[in-house]
C-alpha cells in the first residue's frame, strides 16, 4: 500500500492523527469503536513522521479507556497490507472482548499475565470491605433509635385547639422553607458508583457497596436546578428496585424535618457530599 492509499483509507473511516507517538516515529491514528463505549481502534500507519515514507506494515489494535483516562490494550496489534480488513477484524475482536462482571468494563492482560478489569474495580471493593464491616453494628442501633422515635411521635395526643393547631402548622411550613438544605456530589462521567441510605441525621444507615454497582454515563443540569445523572447499573443484588436508585447528584433536605434518603456514593475516587 502507498502512503496516499493508507491516509485516504483512514480519512474515509474518520480516523484522526495523533500529535505524538510515544513508542516510535511513525504516524498514529485512532477513532472510537462504532458500538462499544470507551473503546478506540488504533492504527500505526507505518509511515515515518519525518520522511513521509513507509517504514513498516500498518498495524491495528484496540484499547479501552478506563475511568482514570488510561489506555488498556484489549486487542493486540494485527499487521498486514489489507488495512480495511485489519480494522474490521480488530473491531469484531474488541466487541467480543471479555467484560468485568461487576462494572462491565473491558478486561485486558496485565503485566502479571493475568486478565483483569481495565477499571481495576476490585481494588475499591477490597478497600471498602473493612469499612462496611465496621459500620454494621452502628447501622442496627441507628435503625432501632429511628423506630423508637417514630413510635413516640405517634403516641402524642392531638391538640384540643384546632385553630391553634392550624397556626402552628403554617408556622412549621414557613420554618421548613427557610431551613431547606442543598447537598451536592461532584459526579463525573466514568465514575464507578454504588448507593447508600442515610437517616434524618445525615448518617449512613446502609452501605450497598457490595450489592449495587454502576458507571456514570452522563451528568446534565435541568431547568429546576437539579443535576440529572444517567447511570448504567451493572450489578444489583439488593432488595432495592431500579426505580428506587438515585438519579440526581443534588439532594434537598429540610434541616428541621429531614427524611431518610438513598443517594450516590463514588468508589472509584475520593469525593464526598458537600453542603452548599
Coordinates of C-alpha atoms in Angstrom, one line a residue:
X1 CA 0.0 0.0 0.0
X2 CA 1.2 3.5 -0.8
X3 CA 1.2 6.5 1.7
X4 CA -1.7 8.1 -0.3
X5 CA -3.9 4.9 -0.1
X6 CA -3.2 4.5 3.7
X7 CA -4.1 8.1 4.5
X8 CA -7.1 8.0 2.2
X9 CA -8.4 4.8 3.8
X10 CA -8.0 6.3 7.3
X11 CA -9.7 9.6 6.4
X12 CA -12.7 7.7 4.8
X13 CA -13.2 5.8 8.1
X14 CA -12.9 9.0 10.3
X15 CA -9.6 8.3 11.9
X16 CA -7.7 11.2 13.4
X17 CA -3.9 11.6 13.5
X18 CA -2.2 11.8 16.9
X19 CA 0.3 14.6 17.6
X20 CA 2.9 12.2 19.0
X21 CA 3.9 8.5 19.0
X22 CA 5.4 7.6 22.4
X23 CA 6.6 4.3 21.1
X24 CA 8.3 5.4 17.9
X25 CA 8.4 7.8 15.0
X26 CA 5.5 6.5 12.8
X27 CA 2.2 8.3 12.4
X28 CA -0.6 7.0 14.7
X29 CA -4.3 7.4 14.0
X30 CA -7.4 6.4 16.1
X31 CA -11.1 6.7 16.4
X32 CA -14.0 5.5 18.6
X33 CA -15.4 1.9 18.1
X34 CA -18.7 2.1 16.3
X35 CA -20.6 0.2 19.0
X36 CA -18.5 -0.3 22.1
X37 CA -18.3 2.5 24.7
X38 CA -14.9 3.8 25.9
X39 CA -13.2 1.6 23.2
X40 CA -10.9 3.0 20.5
X41 CA -9.4 1.5 17.4
X42 CA -5.7 2.5 17.0
X43 CA -3.8 2.3 13.7
X44 CA 0.0 2.5 13.4
X45 CA 0.2 3.6 9.8
X46 CA 3.9 2.6 9.3
X47 CA 4.5 6.0 7.8
X48 CA 7.6 7.8 9.1
X49 CA 6.7 11.1 10.6
X50 CA 9.8 12.9 9.1
X51 CA 10.3 11.3 5.7
X52 CA 6.6 10.5 5.0
X53 CA 7.8 7.1 3.7
X54 CA 6.5 3.7 4.6
X55 CA 9.0 2.0 7.0
X56 CA 6.8 -0.9 8.2
X57 CA 3.5 -2.6 7.6
X58 CA 0.4 -1.0 9.1
X59 CA -0.9 -2.5 12.3
X60 CA -4.3 -2.2 14.0
X61 CA -5.1 -2.7 17.7
X62 CA -7.8 -1.7 20.2
X63 CA -7.8 -0.1 23.6
X64 CA -10.2 0.5 26.4
X65 CA -10.1 4.0 28.1
X66 CA -10.7 3.4 31.8
X67 CA -12.1 5.8 34.5
X68 CA -8.6 7.3 35.0
X69 CA -8.3 8.0 31.3
X70 CA -5.6 5.4 30.9
X71 CA -5.5 3.2 27.8
X72 CA -5.6 -0.5 28.2
X73 CA -4.9 -2.7 25.2
X74 CA -7.8 -5.3 24.8
X75 CA -6.9 -6.5 21.3
X76 CA -3.2 -6.9 20.3
X77 CA -1.9 -5.4 17.1
X78 CA -2.8 -7.1 13.8
X79 CA -0.3 -6.4 10.9
X80 CA -0.9 -6.7 7.1
X81 CA -1.4 -4.9 3.9
X82 CA -5.2 -5.0 3.8
X83 CA -5.8 -2.1 6.1
X84 CA -9.6 -2.1 5.8
X85 CA -9.7 -5.8 6.6
X86 CA -7.5 -5.4 9.6
X87 CA -9.7 -2.7 11.0
X88 CA -12.8 -4.8 10.6
X89 CA -11.1 -7.8 12.3
X90 CA -10.0 -5.7 15.3
X91 CA -13.4 -4.1 15.7
X92 CA -15.0 -7.6 15.8
X93 CA -12.5 -8.8 18.4
X94 CA -13.0 -5.7 20.5
X95 CA -16.8 -6.1 20.5
X96 CA -16.4 -9.7 21.8
X97 CA -13.6 -8.9 24.3
X98 CA -14.5 -10.2 27.9
X99 CA -16.1 -7.8 30.3
X100 CA -15.8 -7.4 34.1
X101 CA -18.9 -8.9 35.7
X102 CA -19.0 -6.1 38.3
X103 CA -18.6 -2.8 36.4
X104 CA -18.9 -4.1 32.7
X105 CA -15.5 -2.6 31.8
X106 CA -13.4 -4.5 29.2
X107 CA -10.7 -6.8 30.5
X108 CA -7.1 -6.7 29.5
X109 CA -3.9 -8.7 30.0
X110 CA -1.8 -7.1 32.7
X111 CA 1.9 -7.2 33.0
X112 CA 1.5 -10.1 35.5
X113 CA 0.0 -12.1 32.7
X114 CA -3.5 -12.1 34.3
X115 CA -6.6 -10.9 32.5
X116 CA -8.1 -8.2 34.8
X117 CA -10.7 -5.4 34.8
X118 CA -9.5 -2.3 33.0
X119 CA -11.0 -0.1 35.7
X120 CA -9.4 -2.2 38.5
X121 CA -12.7 -2.0 40.3
X122 CA -11.7 -4.9 42.6
X123 CA -9.3 -2.5 44.5
X124 CA -12.3 -0.4 45.5
X125 CA -14.3 -3.4 46.6
X126 CA -11.5 -4.8 48.8
X127 CA -10.6 -1.4 50.3
X128 CA -14.2 -0.8 51.3
X129 CA -14.9 -4.2 52.7
X130 CA -13.3 -3.4 56.1
X131 CA -15.2 -0.1 56.4
X132 CA -18.5 -1.8 55.6
X133 CA -17.9 -4.5 58.3
X134 CA -17.1 -1.9 61.0
X135 CA -20.3 0.1 60.2
X136 CA -22.7 -2.9 60.5
X137 CA -23.3 -2.8 64.3
X138 CA -23.9 1.0 64.1
X139 CA -26.5 0.6 61.4
X140 CA -28.6 -1.7 63.5
X141 CA -28.6 0.6 66.5
X142 CA -29.4 3.6 64.3
X143 CA -32.5 1.7 62.9
X144 CA -33.7 0.9 66.4
X145 CA -33.4 4.5 67.5
X146 CA -35.3 5.6 64.4
X147 CA -38.1 3.2 65.2
X148 CA -38.4 4.3 68.8
X149 CA -38.5 8.0 67.7
X150 CA -41.4 7.1 65.3
X151 CA -43.3 5.3 68.0
X152 CA -43.1 8.2 70.4
X153 CA -44.2 10.6 67.8
X154 CA -47.3 8.5 67.0
X155 CA -48.3 8.4 70.7
X156 CA -48.5 12.1 71.1
X157 CA -52.1 13.4 71.9
X158 CA -53.6 15.8 69.3
X159 CA -54.1 19.4 70.5
X160 CA -57.5 20.4 71.6
X161 CA -57.5 23.8 69.9
X162 CA -57.9 23.3 66.1
X163 CA -57.3 26.9 65.2
X164 CA -54.1 26.9 67.3
X165 CA -53.0 23.7 65.5
X166 CA -53.6 25.3 62.1
X167 CA -51.5 28.3 63.1
X168 CA -48.7 26.1 64.3
X169 CA -48.8 24.1 61.0
X170 CA -48.5 27.3 59.0
X171 CA -45.5 28.4 61.1
X172 CA -44.0 25.0 60.7
X173 CA -44.2 25.1 56.9
X174 CA -42.7 28.6 56.9
X175 CA -39.8 27.4 59.0
X176 CA -39.3 24.3 56.8
X177 CA -38.9 26.5 53.7
X178 CA -36.3 28.7 55.4
X179 CA -34.4 25.6 56.7
X180 CA -34.1 23.9 53.3
X181 CA -30.5 22.5 52.8
X182 CA -28.9 21.7 49.5
X183 CA -26.3 18.9 49.3
X184 CA -24.3 18.1 46.2
X185 CA -21.9 15.5 44.9
X186 CA -19.3 16.2 42.2
X187 CA -20.1 13.2 39.9
X188 CA -18.3 12.8 36.6
X189 CA -18.9 10.5 33.6
X190 CA -17.0 7.3 34.1
X191 CA -17.2 7.3 37.9
X192 CA -17.7 3.9 39.4
X193 CA -20.6 4.3 41.9
X194 CA -22.8 2.5 44.4
X195 CA -25.6 3.8 46.7
X196 CA -26.0 4.4 50.4
X197 CA -29.0 5.1 52.7
X198 CA -28.8 8.0 55.1
X199 CA -31.1 8.8 58.1
X200 CA -32.5 12.1 59.3
X201 CA -29.1 13.0 61.0
X202 CA -27.3 12.5 57.7
X203 CA -25.6 9.4 59.0
X204 CA -25.1 6.3 56.8
X205 CA -27.6 3.6 57.7
X206 CA -26.9 1.2 54.9
X207 CA -23.9 0.9 52.5
X208 CA -24.7 -1.0 49.3
X209 CA -21.0 -1.1 48.1
X210 CA -21.0 -5.0 47.9
X211 CA -24.5 -5.2 46.4
X212 CA -25.0 -2.4 43.9
X213 CA -22.6 -1.2 41.3
X214 CA -22.8 1.2 38.3
X215 CA -21.0 3.5 36.0
X216 CA -22.0 7.1 35.5
X217 CA -22.7 7.8 31.8
X218 CA -23.7 11.5 31.9
X219 CA -24.4 14.4 34.3
X220 CA -26.7 17.2 33.0
X221 CA -28.4 20.1 34.8
X222 CA -32.1 20.7 34.3
X223 CA -34.3 23.8 34.5
X224 CA -35.2 23.1 38.1
X225 CA -31.7 23.3 39.5
X226 CA -31.2 19.6 39.7
X227 CA -28.3 17.6 38.2
X228 CA -29.7 14.6 36.3
X229 CA -27.4 11.6 36.3
X230 CA -27.7 8.8 33.8
X231 CA -26.2 5.6 35.2
X232 CA -25.5 2.2 33.7
X233 CA -26.3 -0.1 36.7
X234 CA -24.2 -3.3 36.2
X235 CA -24.9 -5.1 39.4
X236 CA -27.8 -5.1 41.9
X237 CA -28.0 -7.9 44.4
X238 CA -30.0 -5.8 46.9
X239 CA -33.8 -5.5 47.7
X240 CA -33.9 -2.1 46.0
X241 CA -35.6 -1.8 42.7
X242 CA -34.0 0.1 39.8
X243 CA -36.7 2.9 40.1
X244 CA -35.6 3.4 43.8
X245 CA -32.0 4.1 42.8
X246 CA -30.8 7.8 42.7
X247 CA -30.9 9.8 39.5
X248 CA -29.5 13.2 40.8
X249 CA -26.3 14.4 42.3
X250 CA -28.1 17.1 44.2
X251 CA -30.1 16.4 47.4
X252 CA -32.5 18.8 49.1
X253 CA -33.2 18.2 52.8
X254 CA -35.1 20.1 55.4
X255 CA -32.8 20.8 58.4
X256 CA -35.6 20.5 61.0
X257 CA -37.6 17.7 59.4
X258 CA -35.2 15.6 57.3
X259 CA -36.2 12.2 55.9
X260 CA -34.1 9.1 55.1
X261 CA -32.7 9.2 51.6
X262 CA -31.0 7.0 49.0
X263 CA -28.0 8.8 47.4
X264 CA -25.0 8.1 45.2
X265 CA -21.6 7.0 46.6
X266 CA -18.4 7.2 44.5
X267 CA -16.0 4.3 45.0
X268 CA -13.5 4.9 42.1
X269 CA -12.1 8.1 43.6
X270 CA -12.3 10.2 46.8
X271 CA -15.3 12.6 46.7
X272 CA -17.8 13.5 49.3
X273 CA -21.2 15.1 49.6
X274 CA -20.9 18.8 50.5
X275 CA -23.5 21.3 51.8
X276 CA -23.9 24.3 49.6

